[in-house]
Coordinates of C-alpha atoms in Angstrom, one line a residue:
Chain A
M1 CA -26.9 7.0 3.7
S2 CA -25.5 10.3 4.9
L3 CA -22.3 11.4 3.3
S4 CA -20.6 11.1 6.7
G5 CA -21.1 7.4 6.6
L6 CA -19.4 7.0 3.2
G7 CA -15.8 6.1 2.5
A8 CA -13.5 8.1 0.2
A9 CA -14.0 5.8 -2.8
E10 CA -17.8 6.2 -2.7
I11 CA -17.7 9.9 -2.2
R12 CA -15.3 10.3 -5.2
R13 CA -17.5 8.0 -7.3
R14 CA -20.6 10.1 -6.6
V15 CA -18.8 13.4 -7.3
V16 CA -17.3 12.1 -10.6
A17 CA -20.7 10.7 -11.6
R18 CA -22.2 14.2 -10.9
E19 CA -24.7 12.5 -8.5
V20 CA -23.6 15.1 -5.9
S21 CA -21.5 18.2 -6.4
A22 CA -18.1 18.6 -4.7
R23 CA -19.6 21.8 -3.2
E24 CA -22.5 19.8 -1.6
V25 CA -20.0 17.3 -0.2
A26 CA -17.7 20.0 1.2
T27 CA -20.7 21.9 2.7
H28 CA -22.0 18.7 4.3
F29 CA -18.8 18.1 6.2
L30 CA -18.1 21.8 7.0
D31 CA -21.6 22.1 8.5
R32 CA -21.1 19.0 10.5
I33 CA -17.8 20.4 11.8
D34 CA -19.6 23.6 12.7
R35 CA -22.3 21.7 14.6
E36 CA -20.1 19.2 16.5
D37 CA -16.6 20.3 16.8
G38 CA -17.2 22.9 19.5
E39 CA -17.5 20.0 21.9
L40 CA -15.0 17.6 20.3
G41 CA -12.1 20.0 19.7
A42 CA -10.7 18.2 16.7
F43 CA -10.0 21.3 14.5
L44 CA -7.8 24.3 15.2
A45 CA -8.6 26.0 11.9
V46 CA -11.5 25.4 9.4
D47 CA -11.2 27.0 6.0
R48 CA -14.7 27.2 4.7
A49 CA -13.9 29.7 1.9
G50 CA -10.9 27.8 0.7
A51 CA -12.6 24.5 0.8
L52 CA -15.6 25.7 -1.1
A53 CA -13.4 27.4 -3.7
A54 CA -11.5 24.1 -4.2
A55 CA -14.8 22.2 -4.4
D56 CA -16.1 24.6 -7.0
A57 CA -12.9 24.1 -9.0
V58 CA -13.5 20.3 -8.9
D59 CA -17.1 20.8 -10.1
A60 CA -15.9 23.1 -12.9
R61 CA -13.3 20.6 -14.1
L62 CA -15.8 17.8 -14.2
A63 CA -18.3 20.0 -16.0
G64 CA -15.6 20.8 -18.5
G65 CA -15.1 17.1 -19.2
E66 CA -11.6 16.8 -17.7
A67 CA -10.3 13.5 -16.5
P68 CA -11.2 12.9 -12.9
R69 CA -8.2 12.7 -10.5
W70 CA -7.5 10.2 -7.8
L71 CA -9.3 12.0 -4.8
E72 CA -11.5 14.3 -6.9
G73 CA -13.8 16.2 -4.5
V74 CA -12.8 14.1 -1.4
P75 CA -12.5 16.2 1.8
V76 CA -9.3 15.8 3.8
A77 CA -8.2 17.3 7.1
V78 CA -4.5 18.0 7.8
K79 CA -2.7 17.8 11.1
D80 CA -1.5 21.2 12.2
N81 CA 2.2 20.3 12.1
I82 CA 2.0 19.8 8.4
L83 CA 2.2 23.0 6.4
V84 CA -0.7 24.1 4.2
S85 CA -0.3 27.4 2.2
G86 CA -2.6 30.1 3.4
L87 CA -3.6 28.4 6.6
P88 CA -2.0 28.8 10.0
A89 CA 0.3 26.1 11.4
T90 CA 0.5 26.3 15.1
C91 CA 1.8 22.7 15.8
G92 CA -0.5 23.0 18.8
S93 CA 1.9 25.6 20.3
R94 CA 1.6 29.2 21.4
L95 CA 5.0 29.8 20.1
L96 CA 3.7 29.6 16.5
E97 CA 0.4 31.3 17.2
G98 CA -0.5 33.6 14.3
W99 CA 2.1 32.2 11.9
T100 CA 1.2 31.3 8.4
P101 CA 3.8 29.2 6.6
P102 CA 5.4 30.6 3.4
F103 CA 5.4 27.2 1.7
E104 CA 3.4 24.0 1.7
A105 CA 4.2 20.4 2.5
E106 CA 4.9 18.2 -0.5
A107 CA 2.3 15.7 0.7
V108 CA -0.3 18.5 0.8
R109 CA 0.7 19.7 -2.7
R110 CA 0.1 16.1 -3.9
L111 CA -3.3 16.0 -2.2
R112 CA -4.4 19.1 -4.0
A113 CA -3.0 17.8 -7.3
A114 CA -5.2 14.7 -6.7
G115 CA -8.3 16.9 -6.4
A116 CA -8.7 16.6 -2.6
V117 CA -10.6 19.4 -0.8
I118 CA -8.7 20.5 2.3
L119 CA -11.2 21.5 5.1
G120 CA -8.8 22.6 7.8
K121 CA -6.1 21.9 10.3
T122 CA -6.5 19.4 13.1
N123 CA -5.5 19.6 16.7
L124 CA -2.5 17.8 18.1
D125 CA -0.3 17.4 21.2
E126 CA 2.2 20.3 21.0
F127 CA 4.8 19.6 18.3
G128 CA 3.7 16.0 18.2
M129 CA 4.8 15.4 21.8
G130 CA 2.1 13.4 23.5
S131 CA -0.1 10.4 23.5
S132 CA -3.5 11.8 24.5
G133 CA -4.5 15.0 22.8
E134 CA -4.3 16.9 26.2
R135 CA -1.0 18.7 25.4
S136 CA -2.4 21.1 22.8
A137 CA -1.8 24.6 24.0
Y138 CA -5.2 25.6 22.6
R139 CA -7.8 23.1 23.8
P140 CA -8.0 19.3 24.4
T141 CA -9.6 17.0 21.9
R142 CA -12.2 14.5 23.2
N143 CA -12.8 10.9 22.2
P144 CA -16.1 10.7 20.1
H145 CA -16.9 7.4 21.8
D146 CA -16.7 8.9 25.3
R147 CA -16.3 12.6 25.7
E148 CA -14.7 12.2 29.1
R149 CA -11.8 10.2 27.6
V150 CA -8.9 11.0 25.5
P151 CA -8.8 10.3 21.7
G152 CA -5.1 9.5 21.9
G153 CA -2.3 11.5 20.4
S154 CA -0.5 13.2 19.0
S155 CA -2.7 13.1 15.9
S156 CA -5.7 13.5 18.2
G157 CA -7.8 15.8 16.0
S158 CA -7.3 13.8 12.8
A159 CA -8.4 10.6 14.5
A160 CA -11.3 12.1 16.3
A161 CA -12.5 14.0 13.2
V162 CA -12.6 10.8 11.1
A163 CA -14.2 8.8 13.9
A164 CA -16.9 11.4 14.4
G165 CA -17.6 11.6 10.6
L166 CA -16.4 15.2 10.3
V167 CA -14.1 14.2 7.4
P168 CA -13.5 10.9 5.6
L169 CA -9.7 11.2 5.4
A170 CA -7.1 12.9 7.4
L171 CA -3.3 13.2 7.5
G172 CA -1.5 12.6 10.7
S173 CA 2.1 12.1 11.7
D174 CA 3.6 9.2 13.6
T175 CA 6.9 9.2 15.5
G176 CA 6.2 6.6 18.2
G177 CA 2.6 5.8 17.4
S178 CA 0.9 9.1 16.9
V179 CA -1.2 7.9 14.0
R180 CA -1.9 4.4 15.1
Q181 CA -2.5 4.9 18.8
P182 CA -5.3 7.6 18.3
A183 CA -6.7 5.5 15.5
A184 CA -7.0 2.6 18.0
F185 CA -8.5 4.7 20.7
C186 CA -11.0 6.2 18.3
G187 CA -12.0 3.1 16.4
V188 CA -10.6 4.0 13.0
T189 CA -7.7 2.9 10.8
G190 CA -4.3 4.5 10.8
L191 CA -1.2 3.6 8.9
L192 CA 2.5 4.2 9.6
P193 CA 4.2 3.9 6.2
T194 CA 7.7 2.5 5.7
Y195 CA 10.3 5.1 6.7
G196 CA 10.8 7.3 3.6
R197 CA 7.6 6.2 1.8
V198 CA 5.9 9.7 2.2
P199 CA 8.0 12.8 1.8
R200 CA 8.5 14.8 5.0
R201 CA 9.1 18.1 3.3
G202 CA 6.7 20.5 5.1
L203 CA 6.2 18.3 8.1
V204 CA 7.5 20.1 11.2
A205 CA 10.2 17.8 12.4
F206 CA 10.0 16.1 15.8
A207 CA 12.5 13.2 15.4
S208 CA 13.9 13.0 12.0
S209 CA 14.8 9.3 12.1
L210 CA 11.4 8.3 13.3
D211 CA 8.8 10.7 11.9
Q212 CA 6.5 9.8 9.1
I213 CA 3.3 11.3 7.7
G214 CA 0.5 8.7 7.7
P215 CA -3.1 8.4 6.6
I216 CA -6.1 8.1 9.0
A217 CA -9.4 6.8 7.5
R218 CA -12.5 4.8 8.3
D219 CA -11.0 1.6 6.8
A220 CA -8.0 0.1 5.1
D221 CA -9.3 1.1 1.6
G222 CA -9.5 4.8 2.7
A223 CA -6.0 4.6 4.2
A224 CA -4.6 3.0 1.0
R225 CA -6.3 5.6 -1.2
L226 CA -4.7 8.5 0.8
L227 CA -1.4 6.7 0.8
V228 CA -1.4 6.4 -3.0
A229 CA -1.9 10.1 -3.3
I230 CA 1.0 11.1 -1.2
A231 CA 3.6 8.3 -1.5
G232 CA 6.7 8.5 -3.7
E233 CA 10.2 10.0 -4.1
D234 CA 10.7 13.7 -3.5
P235 CA 14.0 15.4 -4.4
G236 CA 13.2 17.8 -1.6
D237 CA 13.4 15.0 1.1
A238 CA 16.8 13.3 1.1
T239 CA 15.3 10.4 3.1
S240 CA 12.4 9.7 0.8
L241 CA 12.6 6.2 -0.8
R242 CA 13.7 6.1 -4.4
G243 CA 12.2 3.9 -7.0
D244 CA 8.8 2.7 -7.8
V245 CA 6.0 2.7 -5.3
P246 CA 4.2 -0.6 -5.1
A247 CA 0.4 -0.9 -5.6
F248 CA -1.5 -0.6 -2.3
D249 CA -4.8 -2.1 -3.5
A250 CA -3.9 -5.8 -3.7
R251 CA -6.2 -8.3 -2.2
F252 CA -4.9 -11.6 -0.9
P253 CA -6.6 -14.9 0.1
P254 CA -6.7 -15.3 4.0
D255 CA -4.1 -18.1 4.0
R256 CA -1.6 -16.1 2.0
F257 CA 0.5 -14.7 4.9
R258 CA 2.2 -16.4 7.8
L259 CA 1.3 -14.5 10.9
G260 CA 3.5 -14.1 14.0
V261 CA 2.5 -13.2 17.5
A262 CA 5.0 -12.4 20.2
P263 CA 4.6 -13.7 23.7
D264 CA 7.4 -11.2 24.7
L265 CA 4.8 -8.4 24.2
A266 CA 2.0 -10.1 26.1
G267 CA 1.5 -10.3 29.8
D268 CA 2.2 -7.5 32.2
G269 CA 0.3 -4.3 31.5
V270 CA -2.0 -5.5 28.7
H271 CA -5.6 -4.7 29.7
A272 CA -7.7 -7.9 30.0
E273 CA -10.3 -6.7 27.5
V274 CA -7.7 -5.6 25.0
R275 CA -6.0 -9.0 25.3
A276 CA -9.4 -10.7 24.8
A277 CA -10.2 -8.6 21.7
F278 CA -6.7 -9.2 20.3
D279 CA -6.8 -13.0 20.9
A280 CA -10.2 -13.1 19.2
A281 CA -8.8 -11.2 16.2
V282 CA -5.9 -13.7 15.9
A283 CA -8.3 -16.6 16.2
T284 CA -10.6 -15.2 13.5
L285 CA -7.7 -14.9 11.1
A286 CA -6.5 -18.4 12.0
D287 CA -10.0 -19.8 11.4
A288 CA -10.0 -18.1 8.0
G289 CA -6.9 -20.1 7.1
A290 CA -4.0 -18.0 8.1
P291 CA -1.1 -19.9 9.7
V292 CA -0.2 -18.4 13.0
R293 CA 3.0 -19.0 15.0
E294 CA 4.9 -17.5 17.9
V295 CA 7.9 -15.3 17.2
A296 CA 10.5 -14.0 19.6
L297 CA 11.2 -10.3 20.0
P298 CA 13.4 -10.4 23.0
H299 CA 14.4 -6.8 23.0
A300 CA 10.9 -5.4 22.5
R301 CA 10.6 -4.7 26.2
H302 CA 13.5 -2.2 26.0
A303 CA 12.0 -0.4 23.0
L304 CA 10.2 2.3 24.8
P305 CA 13.0 3.7 26.9
A306 CA 15.3 3.5 23.8
Y307 CA 12.7 5.4 21.8
W308 CA 12.3 8.0 24.6
L309 CA 16.0 8.9 24.6
L310 CA 16.4 8.8 20.8
A311 CA 13.2 10.8 19.9
N312 CA 13.8 13.5 22.5
A313 CA 17.5 13.8 21.6
E314 CA 16.5 14.5 18.0
A315 CA 13.7 16.8 19.2
S316 CA 16.1 18.9 21.2
S317 CA 17.9 19.6 17.9
N318 CA 14.8 20.0 15.7
L319 CA 13.0 22.4 18.0
A320 CA 16.0 24.7 18.4
R321 CA 14.8 26.7 15.4
F322 CA 11.7 27.9 17.2
D323 CA 12.9 31.0 19.0
G324 CA 10.7 33.8 17.8
L325 CA 13.6 35.6 16.1
R326 CA 12.5 35.1 12.5
Y327 CA 8.9 34.0 12.9
G328 CA 6.5 33.0 15.7
R329 CA 5.8 34.8 18.9
R330 CA 8.6 36.8 20.4
A331 CA 8.7 37.8 24.0
E332 CA 8.0 41.4 24.9
G333 CA 10.6 43.6 26.5
E334 CA 14.3 44.6 26.3
F335 CA 16.9 41.8 26.1
E336 CA 20.6 41.9 26.5
D337 CA 21.2 39.7 23.4
A338 CA 19.5 37.4 20.9
D339 CA 19.9 34.3 23.1
A340 CA 18.2 36.0 26.0
L341 CA 15.3 37.0 23.8
A342 CA 15.1 33.5 22.4
A343 CA 15.2 31.9 25.9
A344 CA 12.4 34.2 27.0
S345 CA 10.3 33.5 23.9
R346 CA 10.7 29.8 24.3
A347 CA 10.0 29.9 28.0
A348 CA 6.7 31.7 27.3
G349 CA 5.7 29.9 24.1
L350 CA 6.6 26.3 24.7
G351 CA 4.5 24.0 26.9
E352 CA 5.8 22.0 29.9
E353 CA 5.9 18.7 28.1
V354 CA 7.9 20.1 25.2
K355 CA 10.4 21.8 27.5
R356 CA 10.8 18.6 29.5
R357 CA 11.6 16.6 26.4
I358 CA 14.0 19.2 25.0
L359 CA 15.9 19.2 28.3
L360 CA 16.0 15.5 28.5
G361 CA 17.0 15.1 24.9
A362 CA 19.8 17.6 25.2
F363 CA 21.0 15.9 28.4
A364 CA 21.1 12.6 26.6
L365 CA 23.4 14.1 23.9
S366 CA 25.6 16.0 26.3
A367 CA 29.3 15.4 26.7
G368 CA 29.9 12.6 29.2
W369 CA 26.4 11.2 28.8
S370 CA 25.9 10.7 25.1
E371 CA 27.6 7.3 25.0
E372 CA 25.6 5.9 27.9
L373 CA 22.3 7.4 26.9
H374 CA 21.9 8.3 23.3
L375 CA 24.3 5.8 21.7
R376 CA 23.2 3.0 24.0
A377 CA 19.6 3.7 23.0
A378 CA 20.7 3.6 19.3
R379 CA 22.4 0.2 19.9
V380 CA 19.2 -1.1 21.5
R381 CA 17.4 0.2 18.5
R382 CA 19.5 -2.0 16.2
L383 CA 18.8 -5.0 18.4
V384 CA 15.0 -4.3 18.1
A385 CA 15.3 -4.0 14.3
D386 CA 17.4 -7.2 14.1
D387 CA 14.7 -9.0 16.2
F388 CA 12.1 -8.1 13.6
A389 CA 14.4 -9.0 10.7
R390 CA 14.8 -12.5 12.2
A391 CA 11.1 -12.8 12.9
F392 CA 10.3 -11.9 9.3
E393 CA 12.4 -14.8 8.1
A394 CA 9.8 -17.1 9.7
V395 CA 6.6 -15.0 9.2
D396 CA 5.3 -12.4 6.8
L397 CA 3.5 -10.2 9.3
V398 CA 3.6 -9.7 13.0
L399 CA 0.4 -8.9 15.0
T400 CA 0.1 -7.1 18.3
P401 CA -2.6 -5.1 20.1
T402 CA -2.0 -1.5 19.0
T403 CA -2.1 -0.2 22.6
P404 CA -1.8 -2.0 26.0
E405 CA -5.0 -0.3 27.2
P406 CA -8.1 1.4 25.8
A407 CA -8.6 5.2 26.0
F408 CA -8.0 6.5 29.5
R409 CA -9.8 9.4 31.1
I410 CA -8.9 13.0 30.5
G411 CA -6.6 14.2 33.2
E412 CA -5.7 10.6 34.4
R413 CA -2.1 10.5 33.1
T414 CA -1.0 14.1 32.8
A415 CA 0.9 14.1 36.1
D416 CA 2.9 10.9 35.2
P417 CA 5.0 11.2 32.0
V418 CA 6.2 7.6 32.3
A419 CA 2.7 6.2 32.5
M420 CA 1.6 8.5 29.6
A421 CA 4.5 7.2 27.5
A422 CA 3.6 3.6 28.2
A423 CA 0.6 4.0 25.9
D424 CA 3.1 3.8 23.0
R425 CA 5.1 0.8 24.1
L426 CA 3.7 -1.4 21.3
T427 CA 3.7 1.3 18.6
V428 CA 7.3 2.5 19.0
L429 CA 8.6 -0.8 17.7
A430 CA 7.7 0.0 14.1
N431 CA 9.2 3.5 14.1
L432 CA 12.5 2.2 15.6
A433 CA 12.8 -0.5 13.0
G434 CA 11.4 1.6 10.0
L435 CA 8.6 -0.8 9.5
P436 CA 5.1 -0.2 8.0
A437 CA 2.4 -0.8 10.5
I438 CA -1.4 -0.3 10.6
S439 CA -4.0 -0.2 13.3
V440 CA -7.4 -1.5 12.5
P441 CA -10.4 -1.7 14.8
C442 CA -10.9 -5.2 16.3
G443 CA -13.8 -4.8 18.7
A444 CA -14.5 -2.8 21.9
T445 CA -14.5 -3.1 25.6
A446 CA -17.7 -3.8 27.6
N447 CA -18.2 0.0 28.0
G448 CA -17.8 0.7 24.3
L449 CA -14.1 1.8 24.0
P450 CA -12.5 0.7 20.7
V451 CA -9.6 -1.7 20.6
G452 CA -7.0 -1.7 17.8
L453 CA -5.2 -4.6 16.1
Q454 CA -1.7 -3.7 14.9
I455 CA -0.2 -5.4 11.9
L456 CA 3.5 -4.9 11.2
G457 CA 5.4 -5.8 8.1
P458 CA 8.9 -5.7 6.8
P459 CA 10.2 -2.5 5.3
G460 CA 8.5 -1.6 2.0
R461 CA 5.7 -4.2 2.5
E462 CA 2.7 -1.9 2.8
P463 CA 0.9 -4.0 0.3
R464 CA 0.8 -7.0 2.5
V465 CA 0.1 -4.9 5.7
L466 CA -2.9 -3.3 3.9
G467 CA -3.8 -6.7 2.4
L468 CA -4.1 -8.4 5.8
A469 CA -6.1 -5.4 7.1
R470 CA -8.6 -5.8 4.2
T471 CA -8.7 -9.6 4.9
F472 CA -9.5 -8.9 8.5
E473 CA -12.2 -6.4 7.7
A474 CA -13.7 -8.9 5.2
V475 CA -13.8 -11.8 7.7
T476 CA -15.2 -9.7 10.5
T477 CA -18.1 -8.0 8.7
Chain B
M1 CA 22.5 9.3 37.5
R2 CA 23.5 12.7 38.7
L3 CA 21.3 15.4 37.4
D4 CA 21.2 18.3 39.8
A5 CA 19.8 21.8 39.4
E6 CA 23.2 23.0 38.2
S7 CA 23.3 20.5 35.4
L8 CA 19.8 21.4 34.5
R9 CA 20.7 25.1 34.4
R10 CA 23.5 24.4 31.9
I11 CA 21.2 22.3 29.7
A12 CA 18.6 25.1 29.9
A13 CA 21.1 27.7 28.8
A14 CA 22.4 25.4 26.0
T15 CA 18.8 24.8 24.7
R16 CA 17.8 28.5 25.2
I17 CA 14.9 28.0 27.6
A18 CA 14.7 30.5 30.5
L19 CA 13.7 28.7 33.7
S20 CA 12.9 30.0 37.2
P21 CA 14.7 28.4 40.1
E22 CA 11.5 26.6 41.0
E23 CA 11.2 25.3 37.4
E24 CA 14.9 24.2 37.4
A25 CA 14.3 22.1 40.5
R26 CA 11.0 20.7 39.1
Y27 CA 12.4 19.7 35.7
A28 CA 15.5 18.3 37.3
A29 CA 13.3 16.0 39.4
D30 CA 11.3 15.0 36.3
L31 CA 14.4 14.2 34.4
R32 CA 15.8 12.2 37.2
A33 CA 12.7 10.1 37.3
V34 CA 12.8 9.5 33.5
L35 CA 16.5 8.7 33.5
A36 CA 16.0 6.2 36.3
W37 CA 13.3 4.5 34.2
A38 CA 15.5 4.7 31.1
G39 CA 18.4 3.3 33.1
S40 CA 17.0 -0.2 32.5
L41 CA 18.8 0.0 29.2
G42 CA 22.0 -0.3 31.1
A43 CA 21.2 -4.0 31.6
V44 CA 21.0 -4.8 27.9
E45 CA 23.9 -6.5 26.3
V46 CA 25.0 -4.2 23.5
A47 CA 28.7 -5.2 23.1
G48 CA 29.5 -5.5 19.4
T49 CA 26.3 -3.8 18.3
E50 CA 26.6 -0.7 16.2
P51 CA 24.2 2.2 16.8
L52 CA 21.3 2.4 14.4
L53 CA 20.7 6.1 13.9
R54 CA 18.2 5.8 11.1
P55 CA 16.2 2.9 10.0
S56 CA 16.7 3.0 6.2
A57 CA 19.4 0.9 4.6
E58 CA 19.6 3.4 1.8
P59 CA 22.0 6.3 2.1
D60 CA 20.4 9.8 1.8
A61 CA 19.7 10.9 -1.7
D62 CA 21.9 13.6 -3.4
R63 CA 20.6 15.9 -6.0
P64 CA 22.6 18.0 -8.4
D65 CA 24.0 21.2 -7.0
R66 CA 22.0 23.5 -9.4
P67 CA 20.9 27.0 -8.5
E68 CA 17.1 27.3 -8.2
R69 CA 14.7 29.9 -7.0
G70 CA 14.0 29.1 -3.4
L71 CA 12.0 31.0 -0.8
E72 CA 11.7 34.7 -1.9
P73 CA 13.2 37.1 0.7
R74 CA 10.0 39.0 1.1
D75 CA 8.1 35.8 1.9
A76 CA 10.8 34.8 4.4
L77 CA 10.6 38.2 6.1
A78 CA 6.8 38.6 6.0
P79 CA 6.1 36.6 9.2
A80 CA 9.0 38.2 11.1
P81 CA 8.3 40.0 14.4
D82 CA 10.8 42.8 13.5
T83 CA 12.7 43.6 10.3
R84 CA 14.7 46.5 8.8
D85 CA 16.0 47.0 5.3
G86 CA 15.4 43.4 4.3
F87 CA 17.0 41.9 7.5
F88 CA 15.6 40.2 10.6
R89 CA 16.1 42.6 13.5
V90 CA 17.2 41.1 16.8
P91 CA 19.1 42.2 19.9
R92 CA 22.9 41.8 19.5
V93 CA 24.2 38.4 18.8
L94 CA 27.2 37.6 21.1
E95 CA 29.8 34.9 20.3
S96 CA 29.4 31.8 22.4
G97 CA 31.8 31.4 25.4
R98 CA 31.5 35.0 26.3

């Protein structure tokens, strides 16, 4: 089988066993990227020289008899809002065009320490703001299953690259679904870890109470392997979880977990074929012995507007730093003062969607409105989190479709921000409540568009989320 | 929810984004549409519910206040558009409320 069809575990096994060199592995994927990414648009930067140097270092270590590391020789791609030393970080924005960061993300440092070979930076909706991959300032990314359709976003390039076999593992970031939704649209697996599980140092912040770095892979095992490499406390991230990291490789019998489905999330707006694939997935798990019952999530239908106000309020603060004064693109010309220069740089360098969200977010925080908009949204957030806490007294995991619809056509939603946002209405739940959640493929529509099954667990419970994902894969192959 | 071009202009100034009059009107209309949609939250019963501003029950971690080498000045200045004598060079910075 071609290397592109292999998972991370098998690639590592072959490299460590010297059946194939890390250089051959890296070359294989780099060549594939060269051949196919022109059309797909998954990568913004490819580092052939750096990747081959890292691969050669892996081969030298193994030749020298050193103990193999966790991801020895496994190629990984990194979303372009996660800083990698020596490579540009555009965040999909013209404002950061030409900028190379002076330090590296902790998650990336951990990947290198595990022996991973970084191939390049993947495309994204600008600053993580989008659900389609159409809001990159550079070029759109296309869905490998149908080039006229979106791959989802904002981790559009990472999901498309894994789905197209351009790389076995990729890092994305997820604020309201930006790892899971593109994973669902592209037919791969994407995990949102528990809030704090993966350090955010070196992830360009969008919404600090919602953002997490998450793995994208071909299957649950790949996602788990990548998570092992990057999870754990970081003194450089005050929100990172302290204490031991649980094992993510546990397997459980199919009847081990009580599963919940929420009628509150069904009905209006779920595409008939998505509903059918979801119902079939639940039935498959039930047939395998899992007890399934209904749970109530009465505030879930308010989650999306609450998320929209909270995320964009935080974004208006986090993106204030991008002003061209100390780094990034600065507007040309004479300006009266630094604020005028900053305003011109931001006007020229930020895309429309980013500006819209900053303006909305600042309005939601403004005097006279913050109580009714921002704080009300935060109270609704607590109600959503409390709904889940109650549900998790009765069940161990909650299942939903990952998205209400399959991948839409390029250009179909760009004129309607509310319709675009609706793609995330089932994924924002986990970010609001700080829950781990995974999207795994659970079939396709009649015209071949992938459908995702979302599995949510209580905070800290990635082992059972991954465990059920593995069970589902096992009973459906 | 009143969001006219004047309110939008103030927000744009506060967030340092230069907008043309046409853009002010367009973004004001966009925001009105989003706020109308988000106004559905007004119907939710939130009395007695504290805001949840971040989802972790753990407080943020402290670390000892110990001097360490951080980003070297030359690395911080390297990507700058304009520097002089080890400083970032910008047009004058005025106090707010001028």
